Each structure stands twice: as structure tokens, then as C-alpha cells.
PDB file of C-alpha atoms in Angstrom:
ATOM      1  CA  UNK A   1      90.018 -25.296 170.577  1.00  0.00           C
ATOM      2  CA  UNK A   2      91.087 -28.697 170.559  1.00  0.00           C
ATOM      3  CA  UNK A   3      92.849 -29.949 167.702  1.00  0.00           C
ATOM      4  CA  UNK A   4      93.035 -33.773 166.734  1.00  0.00           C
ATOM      5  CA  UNK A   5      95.536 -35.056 165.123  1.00  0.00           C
ATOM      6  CA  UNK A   6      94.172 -38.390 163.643  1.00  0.00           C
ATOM      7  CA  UNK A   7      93.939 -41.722 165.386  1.00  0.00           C
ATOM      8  CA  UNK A   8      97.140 -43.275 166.517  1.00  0.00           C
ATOM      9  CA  UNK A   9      98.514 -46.502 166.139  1.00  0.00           C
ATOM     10  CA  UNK A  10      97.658 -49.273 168.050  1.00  0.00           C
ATOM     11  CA  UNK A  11     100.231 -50.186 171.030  1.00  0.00           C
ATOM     12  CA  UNK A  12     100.223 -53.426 173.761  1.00  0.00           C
ATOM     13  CA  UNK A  13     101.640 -52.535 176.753  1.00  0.00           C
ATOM     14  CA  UNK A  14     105.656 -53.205 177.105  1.00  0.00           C
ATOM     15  CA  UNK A  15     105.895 -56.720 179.146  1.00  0.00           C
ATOM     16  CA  UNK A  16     109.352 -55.712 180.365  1.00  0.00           C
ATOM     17  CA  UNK A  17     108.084 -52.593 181.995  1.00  0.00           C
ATOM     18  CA  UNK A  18     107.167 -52.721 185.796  1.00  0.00           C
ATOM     19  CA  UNK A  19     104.770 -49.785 185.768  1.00  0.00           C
ATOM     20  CA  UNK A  20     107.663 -47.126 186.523  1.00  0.00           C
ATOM     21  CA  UNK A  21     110.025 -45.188 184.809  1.00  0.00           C
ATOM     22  CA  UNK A  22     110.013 -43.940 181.225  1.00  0.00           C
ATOM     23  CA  UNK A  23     107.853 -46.683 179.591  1.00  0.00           C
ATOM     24  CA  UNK A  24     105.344 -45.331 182.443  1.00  0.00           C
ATOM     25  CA  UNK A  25     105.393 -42.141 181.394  1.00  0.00           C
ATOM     26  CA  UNK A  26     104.858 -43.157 177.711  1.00  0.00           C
ATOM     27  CA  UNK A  27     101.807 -44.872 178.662  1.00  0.00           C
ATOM     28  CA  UNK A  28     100.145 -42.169 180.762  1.00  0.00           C
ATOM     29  CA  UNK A  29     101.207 -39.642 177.247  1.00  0.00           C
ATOM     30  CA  UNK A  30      99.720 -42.127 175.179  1.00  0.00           C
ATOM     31  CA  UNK A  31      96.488 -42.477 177.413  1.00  0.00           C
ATOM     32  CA  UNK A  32      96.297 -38.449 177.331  1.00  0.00           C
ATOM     33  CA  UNK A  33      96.528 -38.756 173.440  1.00  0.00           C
ATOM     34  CA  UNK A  34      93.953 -41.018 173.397  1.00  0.00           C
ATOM     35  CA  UNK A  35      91.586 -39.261 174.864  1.00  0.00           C
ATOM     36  CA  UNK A  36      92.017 -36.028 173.301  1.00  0.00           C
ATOM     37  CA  UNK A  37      91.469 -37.046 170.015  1.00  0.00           C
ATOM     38  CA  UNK A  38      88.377 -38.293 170.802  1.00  0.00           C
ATOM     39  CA  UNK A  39      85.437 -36.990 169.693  1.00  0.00           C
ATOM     40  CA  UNK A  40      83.449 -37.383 172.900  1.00  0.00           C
ATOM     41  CA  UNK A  41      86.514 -35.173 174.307  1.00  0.00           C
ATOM     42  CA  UNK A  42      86.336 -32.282 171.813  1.00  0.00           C
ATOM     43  CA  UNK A  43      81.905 -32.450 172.652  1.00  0.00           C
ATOM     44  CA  UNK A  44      82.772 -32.004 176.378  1.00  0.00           C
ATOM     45  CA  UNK A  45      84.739 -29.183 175.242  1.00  0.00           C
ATOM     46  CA  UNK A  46      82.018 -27.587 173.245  1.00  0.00           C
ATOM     47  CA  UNK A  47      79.285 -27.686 176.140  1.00  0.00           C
ATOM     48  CA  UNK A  48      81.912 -26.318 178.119  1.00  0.00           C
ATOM     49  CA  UNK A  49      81.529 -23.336 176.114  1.00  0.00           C
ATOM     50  CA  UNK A  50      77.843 -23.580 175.333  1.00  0.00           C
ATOM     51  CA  UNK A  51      76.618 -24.109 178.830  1.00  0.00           C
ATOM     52  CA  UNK A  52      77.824 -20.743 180.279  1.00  0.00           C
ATOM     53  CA  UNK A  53      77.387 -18.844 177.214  1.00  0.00           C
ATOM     54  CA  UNK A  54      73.633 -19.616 177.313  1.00  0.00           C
ATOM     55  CA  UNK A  55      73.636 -18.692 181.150  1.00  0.00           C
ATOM     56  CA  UNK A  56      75.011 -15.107 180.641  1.00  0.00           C
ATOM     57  CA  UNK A  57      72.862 -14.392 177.208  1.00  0.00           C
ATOM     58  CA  UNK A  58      69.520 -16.056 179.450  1.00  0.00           C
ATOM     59  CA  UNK A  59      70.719 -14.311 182.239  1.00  0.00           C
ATOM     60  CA  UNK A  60      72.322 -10.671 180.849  1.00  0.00           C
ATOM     61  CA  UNK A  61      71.071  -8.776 184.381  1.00  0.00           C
ATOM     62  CA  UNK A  62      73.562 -10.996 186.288  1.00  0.00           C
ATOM     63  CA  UNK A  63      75.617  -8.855 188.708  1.00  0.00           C
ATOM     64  CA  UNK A  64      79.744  -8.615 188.524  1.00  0.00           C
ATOM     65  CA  UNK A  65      80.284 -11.409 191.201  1.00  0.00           C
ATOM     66  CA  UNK A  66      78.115 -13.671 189.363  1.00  0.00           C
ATOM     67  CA  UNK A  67      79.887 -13.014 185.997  1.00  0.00           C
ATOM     68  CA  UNK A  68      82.996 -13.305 187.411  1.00  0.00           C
ATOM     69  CA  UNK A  69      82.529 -16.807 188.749  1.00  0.00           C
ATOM     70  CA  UNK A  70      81.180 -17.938 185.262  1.00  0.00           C
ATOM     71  CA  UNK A  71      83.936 -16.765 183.338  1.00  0.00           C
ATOM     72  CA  UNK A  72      86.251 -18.156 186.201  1.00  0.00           C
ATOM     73  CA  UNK A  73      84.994 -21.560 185.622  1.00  0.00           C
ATOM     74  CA  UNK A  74      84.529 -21.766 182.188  1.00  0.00           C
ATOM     75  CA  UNK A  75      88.610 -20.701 182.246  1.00  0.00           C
ATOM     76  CA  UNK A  76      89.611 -23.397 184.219  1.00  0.00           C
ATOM     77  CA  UNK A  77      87.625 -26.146 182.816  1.00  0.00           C
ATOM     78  CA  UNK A  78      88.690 -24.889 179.097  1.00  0.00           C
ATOM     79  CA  UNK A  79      92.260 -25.100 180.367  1.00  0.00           C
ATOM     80  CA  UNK A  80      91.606 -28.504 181.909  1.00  0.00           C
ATOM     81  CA  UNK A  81      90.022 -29.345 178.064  1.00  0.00           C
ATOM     82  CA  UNK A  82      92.935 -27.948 176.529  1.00  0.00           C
ATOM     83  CA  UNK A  83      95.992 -29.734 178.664  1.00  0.00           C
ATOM     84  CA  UNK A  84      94.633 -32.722 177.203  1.00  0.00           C
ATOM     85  CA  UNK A  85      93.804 -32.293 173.960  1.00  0.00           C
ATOM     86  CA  UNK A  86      97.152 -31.021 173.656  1.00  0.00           C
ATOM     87  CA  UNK A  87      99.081 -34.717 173.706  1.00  0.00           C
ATOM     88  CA  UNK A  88      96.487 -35.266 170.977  1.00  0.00           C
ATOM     89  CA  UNK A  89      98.767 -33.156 168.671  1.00  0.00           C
ATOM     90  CA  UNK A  90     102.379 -33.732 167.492  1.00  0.00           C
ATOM     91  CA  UNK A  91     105.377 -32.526 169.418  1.00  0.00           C
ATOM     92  CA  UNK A  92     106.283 -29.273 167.953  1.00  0.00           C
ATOM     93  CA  UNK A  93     102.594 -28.117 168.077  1.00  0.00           C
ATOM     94  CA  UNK A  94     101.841 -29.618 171.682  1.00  0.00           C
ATOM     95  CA  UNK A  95     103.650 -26.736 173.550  1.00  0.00           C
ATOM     96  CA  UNK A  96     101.409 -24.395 171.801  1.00  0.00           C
ATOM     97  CA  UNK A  97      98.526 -25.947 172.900  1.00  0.00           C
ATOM     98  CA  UNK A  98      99.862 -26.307 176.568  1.00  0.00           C
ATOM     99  CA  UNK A  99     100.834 -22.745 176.440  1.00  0.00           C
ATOM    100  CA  UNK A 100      97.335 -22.044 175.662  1.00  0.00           C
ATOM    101  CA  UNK A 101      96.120 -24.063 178.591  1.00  0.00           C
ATOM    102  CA  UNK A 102      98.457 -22.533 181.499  1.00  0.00           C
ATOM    103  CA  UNK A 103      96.755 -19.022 179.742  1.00  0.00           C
ATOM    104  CA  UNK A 104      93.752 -20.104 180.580  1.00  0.00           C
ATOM    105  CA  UNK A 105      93.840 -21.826 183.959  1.00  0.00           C
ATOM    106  CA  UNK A 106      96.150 -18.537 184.953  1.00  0.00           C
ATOM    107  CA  UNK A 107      93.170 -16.510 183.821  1.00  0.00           C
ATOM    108  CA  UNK A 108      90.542 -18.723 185.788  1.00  0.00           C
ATOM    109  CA  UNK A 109      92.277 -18.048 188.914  1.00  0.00           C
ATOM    110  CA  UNK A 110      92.590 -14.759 188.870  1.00  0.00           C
ATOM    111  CA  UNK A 111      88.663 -14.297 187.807  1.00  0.00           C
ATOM    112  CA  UNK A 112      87.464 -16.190 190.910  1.00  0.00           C
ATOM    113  CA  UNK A 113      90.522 -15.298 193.440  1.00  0.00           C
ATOM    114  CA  UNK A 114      88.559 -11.920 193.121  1.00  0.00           C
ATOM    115  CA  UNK A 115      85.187 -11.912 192.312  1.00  0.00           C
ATOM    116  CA  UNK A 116      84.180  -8.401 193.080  1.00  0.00           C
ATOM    117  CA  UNK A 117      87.119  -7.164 190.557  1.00  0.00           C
ATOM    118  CA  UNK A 118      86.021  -4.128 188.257  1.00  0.00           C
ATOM    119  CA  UNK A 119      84.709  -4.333 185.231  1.00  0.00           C
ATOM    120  CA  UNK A 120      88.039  -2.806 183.843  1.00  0.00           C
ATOM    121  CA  UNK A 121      90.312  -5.838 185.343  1.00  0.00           C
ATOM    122  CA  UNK A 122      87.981  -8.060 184.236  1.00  0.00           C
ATOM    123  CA  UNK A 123      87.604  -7.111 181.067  1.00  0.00           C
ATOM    124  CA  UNK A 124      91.465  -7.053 180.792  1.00  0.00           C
ATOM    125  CA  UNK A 125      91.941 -10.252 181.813  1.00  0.00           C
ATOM    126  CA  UNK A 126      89.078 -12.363 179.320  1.00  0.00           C
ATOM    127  CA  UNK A 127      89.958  -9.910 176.131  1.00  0.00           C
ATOM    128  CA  UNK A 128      93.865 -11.125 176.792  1.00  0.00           C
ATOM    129  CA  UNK A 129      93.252 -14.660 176.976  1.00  0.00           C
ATOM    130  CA  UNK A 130      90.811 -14.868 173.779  1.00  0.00           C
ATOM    131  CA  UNK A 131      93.230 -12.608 171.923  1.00  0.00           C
ATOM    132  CA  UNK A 132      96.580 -14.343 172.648  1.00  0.00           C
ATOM    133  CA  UNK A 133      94.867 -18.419 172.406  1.00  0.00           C
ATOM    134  CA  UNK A 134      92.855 -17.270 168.952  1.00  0.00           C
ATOM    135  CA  UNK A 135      95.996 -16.071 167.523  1.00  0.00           C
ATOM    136  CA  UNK A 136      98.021 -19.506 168.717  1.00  0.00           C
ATOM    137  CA  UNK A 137      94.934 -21.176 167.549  1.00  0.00           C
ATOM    138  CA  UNK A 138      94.709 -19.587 164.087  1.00  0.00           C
ATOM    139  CA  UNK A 139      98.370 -20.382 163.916  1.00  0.00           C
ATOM    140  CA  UNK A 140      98.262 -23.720 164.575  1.00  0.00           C
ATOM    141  CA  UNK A 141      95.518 -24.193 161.730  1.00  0.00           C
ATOM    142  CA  UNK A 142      97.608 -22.647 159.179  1.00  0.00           C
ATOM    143  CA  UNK A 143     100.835 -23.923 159.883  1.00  0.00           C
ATOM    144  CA  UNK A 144      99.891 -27.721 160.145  1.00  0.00           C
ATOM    145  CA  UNK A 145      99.017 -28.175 156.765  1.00  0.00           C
ATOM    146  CA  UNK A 146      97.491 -31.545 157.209  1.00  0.00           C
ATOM    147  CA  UNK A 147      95.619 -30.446 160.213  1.00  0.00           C
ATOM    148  CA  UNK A 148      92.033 -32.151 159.717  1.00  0.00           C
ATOM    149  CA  UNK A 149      89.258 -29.878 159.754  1.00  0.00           C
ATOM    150  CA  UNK A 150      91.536 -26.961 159.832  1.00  0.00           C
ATOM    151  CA  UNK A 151      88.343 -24.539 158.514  1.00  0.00           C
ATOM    152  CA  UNK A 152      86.467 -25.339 162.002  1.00  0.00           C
ATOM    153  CA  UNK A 153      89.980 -24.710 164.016  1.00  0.00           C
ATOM    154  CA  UNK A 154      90.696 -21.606 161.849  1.00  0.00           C
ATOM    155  CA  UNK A 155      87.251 -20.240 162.387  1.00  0.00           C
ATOM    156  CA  UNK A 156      87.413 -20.566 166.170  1.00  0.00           C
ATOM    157  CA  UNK A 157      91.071 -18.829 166.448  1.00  0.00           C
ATOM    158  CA  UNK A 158      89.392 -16.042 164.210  1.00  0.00           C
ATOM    159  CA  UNK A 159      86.486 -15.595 166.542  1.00  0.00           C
ATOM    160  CA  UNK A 160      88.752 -15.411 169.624  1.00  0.00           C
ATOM    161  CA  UNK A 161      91.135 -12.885 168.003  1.00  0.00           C
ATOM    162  CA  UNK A 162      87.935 -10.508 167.307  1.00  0.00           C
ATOM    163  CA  UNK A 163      86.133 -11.271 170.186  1.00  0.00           C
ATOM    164  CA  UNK A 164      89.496 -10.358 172.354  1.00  0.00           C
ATOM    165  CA  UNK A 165      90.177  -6.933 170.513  1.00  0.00           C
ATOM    166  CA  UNK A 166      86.238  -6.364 171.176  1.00  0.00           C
ATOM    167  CA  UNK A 167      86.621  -6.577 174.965  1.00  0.00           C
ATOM    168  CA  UNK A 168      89.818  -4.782 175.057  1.00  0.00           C
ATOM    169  CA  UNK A 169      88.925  -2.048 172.739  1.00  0.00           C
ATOM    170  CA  UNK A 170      86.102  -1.025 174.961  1.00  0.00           C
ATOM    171  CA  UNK A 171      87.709  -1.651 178.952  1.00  0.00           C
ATOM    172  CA  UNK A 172      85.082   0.312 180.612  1.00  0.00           C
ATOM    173  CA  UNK A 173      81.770  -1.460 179.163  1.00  0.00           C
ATOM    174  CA  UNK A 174      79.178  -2.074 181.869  1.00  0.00           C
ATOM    175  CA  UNK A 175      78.227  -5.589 183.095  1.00  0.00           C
ATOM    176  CA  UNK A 176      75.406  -5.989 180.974  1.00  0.00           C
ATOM    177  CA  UNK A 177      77.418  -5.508 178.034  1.00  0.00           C
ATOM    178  CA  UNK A 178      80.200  -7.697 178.547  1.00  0.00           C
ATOM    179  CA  UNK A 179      77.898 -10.541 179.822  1.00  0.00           C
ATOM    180  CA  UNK A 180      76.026 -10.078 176.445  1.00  0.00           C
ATOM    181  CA  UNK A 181      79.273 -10.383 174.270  1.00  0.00           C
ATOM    182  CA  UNK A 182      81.297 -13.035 176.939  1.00  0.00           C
ATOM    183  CA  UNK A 183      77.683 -14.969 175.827  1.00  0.00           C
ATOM    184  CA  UNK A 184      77.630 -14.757 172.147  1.00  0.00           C
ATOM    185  CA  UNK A 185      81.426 -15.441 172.010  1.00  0.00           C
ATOM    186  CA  UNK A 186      80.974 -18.826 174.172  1.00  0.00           C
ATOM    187  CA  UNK A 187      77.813 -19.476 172.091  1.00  0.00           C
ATOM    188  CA  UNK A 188      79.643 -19.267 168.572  1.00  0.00           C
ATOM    189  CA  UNK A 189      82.497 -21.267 169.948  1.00  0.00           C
ATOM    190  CA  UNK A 190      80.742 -23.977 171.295  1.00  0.00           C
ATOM    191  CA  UNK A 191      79.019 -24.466 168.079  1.00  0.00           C
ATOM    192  CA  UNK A 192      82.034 -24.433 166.025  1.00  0.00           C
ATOM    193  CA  UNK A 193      83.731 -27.175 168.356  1.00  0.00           C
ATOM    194  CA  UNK A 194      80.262 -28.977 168.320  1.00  0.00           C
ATOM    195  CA  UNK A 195      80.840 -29.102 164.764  1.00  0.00           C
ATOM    196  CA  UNK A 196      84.002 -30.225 164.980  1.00  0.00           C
ATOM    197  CA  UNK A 197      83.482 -33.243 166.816  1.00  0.00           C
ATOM    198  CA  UNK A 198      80.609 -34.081 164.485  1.00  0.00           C
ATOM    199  CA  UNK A 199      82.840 -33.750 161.634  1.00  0.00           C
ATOM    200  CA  UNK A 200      85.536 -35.685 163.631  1.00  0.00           C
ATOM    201  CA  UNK A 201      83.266 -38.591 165.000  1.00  0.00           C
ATOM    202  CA  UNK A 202      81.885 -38.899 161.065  1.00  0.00           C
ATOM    203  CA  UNK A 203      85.829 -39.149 160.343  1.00  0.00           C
ATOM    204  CA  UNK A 204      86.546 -41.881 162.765  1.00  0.00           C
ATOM    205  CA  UNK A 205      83.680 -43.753 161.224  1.00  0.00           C
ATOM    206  CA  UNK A 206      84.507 -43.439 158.157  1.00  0.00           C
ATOM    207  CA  UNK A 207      88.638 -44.610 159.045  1.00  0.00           C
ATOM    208  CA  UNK A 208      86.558 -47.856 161.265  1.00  0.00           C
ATOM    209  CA  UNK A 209      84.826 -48.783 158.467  1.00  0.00           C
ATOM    210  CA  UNK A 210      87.722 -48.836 156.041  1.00  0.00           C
ATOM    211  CA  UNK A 211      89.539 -50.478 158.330  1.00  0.00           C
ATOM    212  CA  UNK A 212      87.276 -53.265 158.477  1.00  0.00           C
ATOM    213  CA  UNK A 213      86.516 -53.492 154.878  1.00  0.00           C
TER     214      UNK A 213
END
């Protein structure tokens, strides 16, 4: 779940800087920040979810390999989402969310580094994740206090703590099954980030247009 912190203030690039060295490294930070508080970011983010959650609920007859290289790449690309959106948050809360995206990327790899794992490992592997990132996500939305839209962030941490102890509390569910709930759970987060980067995008408006007034 990404987690904005509110538009940044407006910085020219250094003219003593040569491109190297710290100021460098500020800049490509700053860059990241940028674009993980935007709202176009946080909608990639939810049609990274919706897009194969609506492929395993269309498709609930799909066999292990093919389930296995969804959840694979959703993993990744979630990770990819959330090592971004990460600089978009203040220092004490960033390692959070990068420790959420190495879980995730970690997870992706071992999903498609073997596809024909059992049901069991796999299982394992996609209840973990969801657990341990909805808890750090839940976290995050009731520690930061003036986290913006903290309902949508605390909602999403929620659903990944259930959905995780779902998985895990029944290891030996057949394909079918855990394509069904890997489905719904991708579904119902995808619309609660889609929501958030409505709510986000009508917040950015809103700071534009005072702004300017």
C-alpha cells in the first residue's frame, strides 16, 4: 500500500553541483519522492493488484504453474510499486516501507524460481508476505498520526493481515481455492488503493487550487 505523504516543497536544482556526489543523490531521492506521491503512481499500483486478481477469479480452473507465475509477478511489480512509494514517506517510516518491498520482491522470486512448487510452499510463501506487510502497513497508519487518508491505508493493512492468516490457516487448500481467495484479496486491494488515489488526486486539486487562489 503506498502511502503519500503530502506534496513537497518546491526545489531548483543546486548550480554548484556537477551531477555527482551527495547533491546527486539528493536529487535522484527527491525524484523518487516525487513520483510516489503521485496519484498516477498509487493508480498503477492499484491495477497492479486488480489486473491479476480479475485473471485468477475469471480464470479459477488455472493450473499450479499458471498461478504461480501470477502471484510471482504481481510480487515483484508490487515490490517495484512499493520501493518507490517508499521515499514518498518521511525517514523514520521509509525503512518500513522498504522493508515491505525487499518482502515482496524476495517472495516474487521464489514464486517463479519454481513454478511447479506445491500448493503447501506456495501457500506459505503468499500468506507470509500479506501477513507480515498488512501488519507494517496497519502500523504505519496508526502510528503517523497525520498520515492522509489513513482509513484507506488502515483498511488495506487489515485486509492483508486476514487475508494472510486465511492462507496460512488452511496450508493444504487445493488450487482452485487459493486462486479464488489470492483473487478476491487482489480485487479488494486494488479497489481500496483505487480509492486512494482518487481521494489523493481530489487532494492535490484541492492544495493547486488554493495555491493559486
Amino acid at each position: 500500500m503506498t502511502v503519500p505523504r503530502g506534496p513537497g516543497p518546491e526545489t531548483g536544482p543546486d548550480p554548484l553541483t556537477d551531477g555527482t556526489g551527495p547533491a546527486a543523490d539528493q536529487d535522484a531521492e527527491r525524484l523518487l519522492a516525487d513520483l510516489g506521491s503521485s496519484w498516477l503512481w498509487l493508480l498503477g499500483s492499484a491495477v497492479a493488484a486488480l489486473v491479476p486478481g480479475i485473471l485468477a477469479l475469471a480464470w479459477p480452473d488455472a493450473t499450479l504453474h499458471v498461478l504461480a507465475v501470477i502471484i510471482g509477478l504481481y510480487l515483484l511489480v508490487t515490490g517495484a510499486f512499493r520501493f518507490v512509494s517508499s521515499f514518498a514517506r518521511e525517514q523514520g517510516d521509509r525503512h518500513l516501507g522498504l522493508l515491505a518491498a525487499a518482502l515482496y520482491v524476495l517472495a516474487g522470486v521464489l514464486c517463479l524460481r519454481n513454478p511447479l512448487q506445491t500448493i503447501a510452499a506456495l501457500s506459505l510463501i503468499v500468506g507470509a508476505v500479506w501477513l507480515v506487510t498488512g501488519m507494517l502497513t496497519a502500523w504505519t497508519a496508526l502510528a503517523a498520526k497525520g498520515l492522509p487518508h489513513r482509513g484507506f491505508v488502515l483498511v488495506a493493512g487489515l485486509l492483508g493481515v486476514v487475508a494472510g492468516i486465511v492462507v496460512l490457516a488452511t496450508p493444504n487448500q487445493s488450487a482452485v481455492v487459493l486462486t479464488r481467495l489470492v483473487g478476491l484479496w487482489l480485487v479488494l486491494l486494488g479497489l481500496t488503493e483505487l480509492g486512494l488515489a482518487l481521494a489523493w488526486r481530489s487532494a492535490l486539486h484541492r492544495t493547486g487550487f488554493t495555491r493559486s487562489g
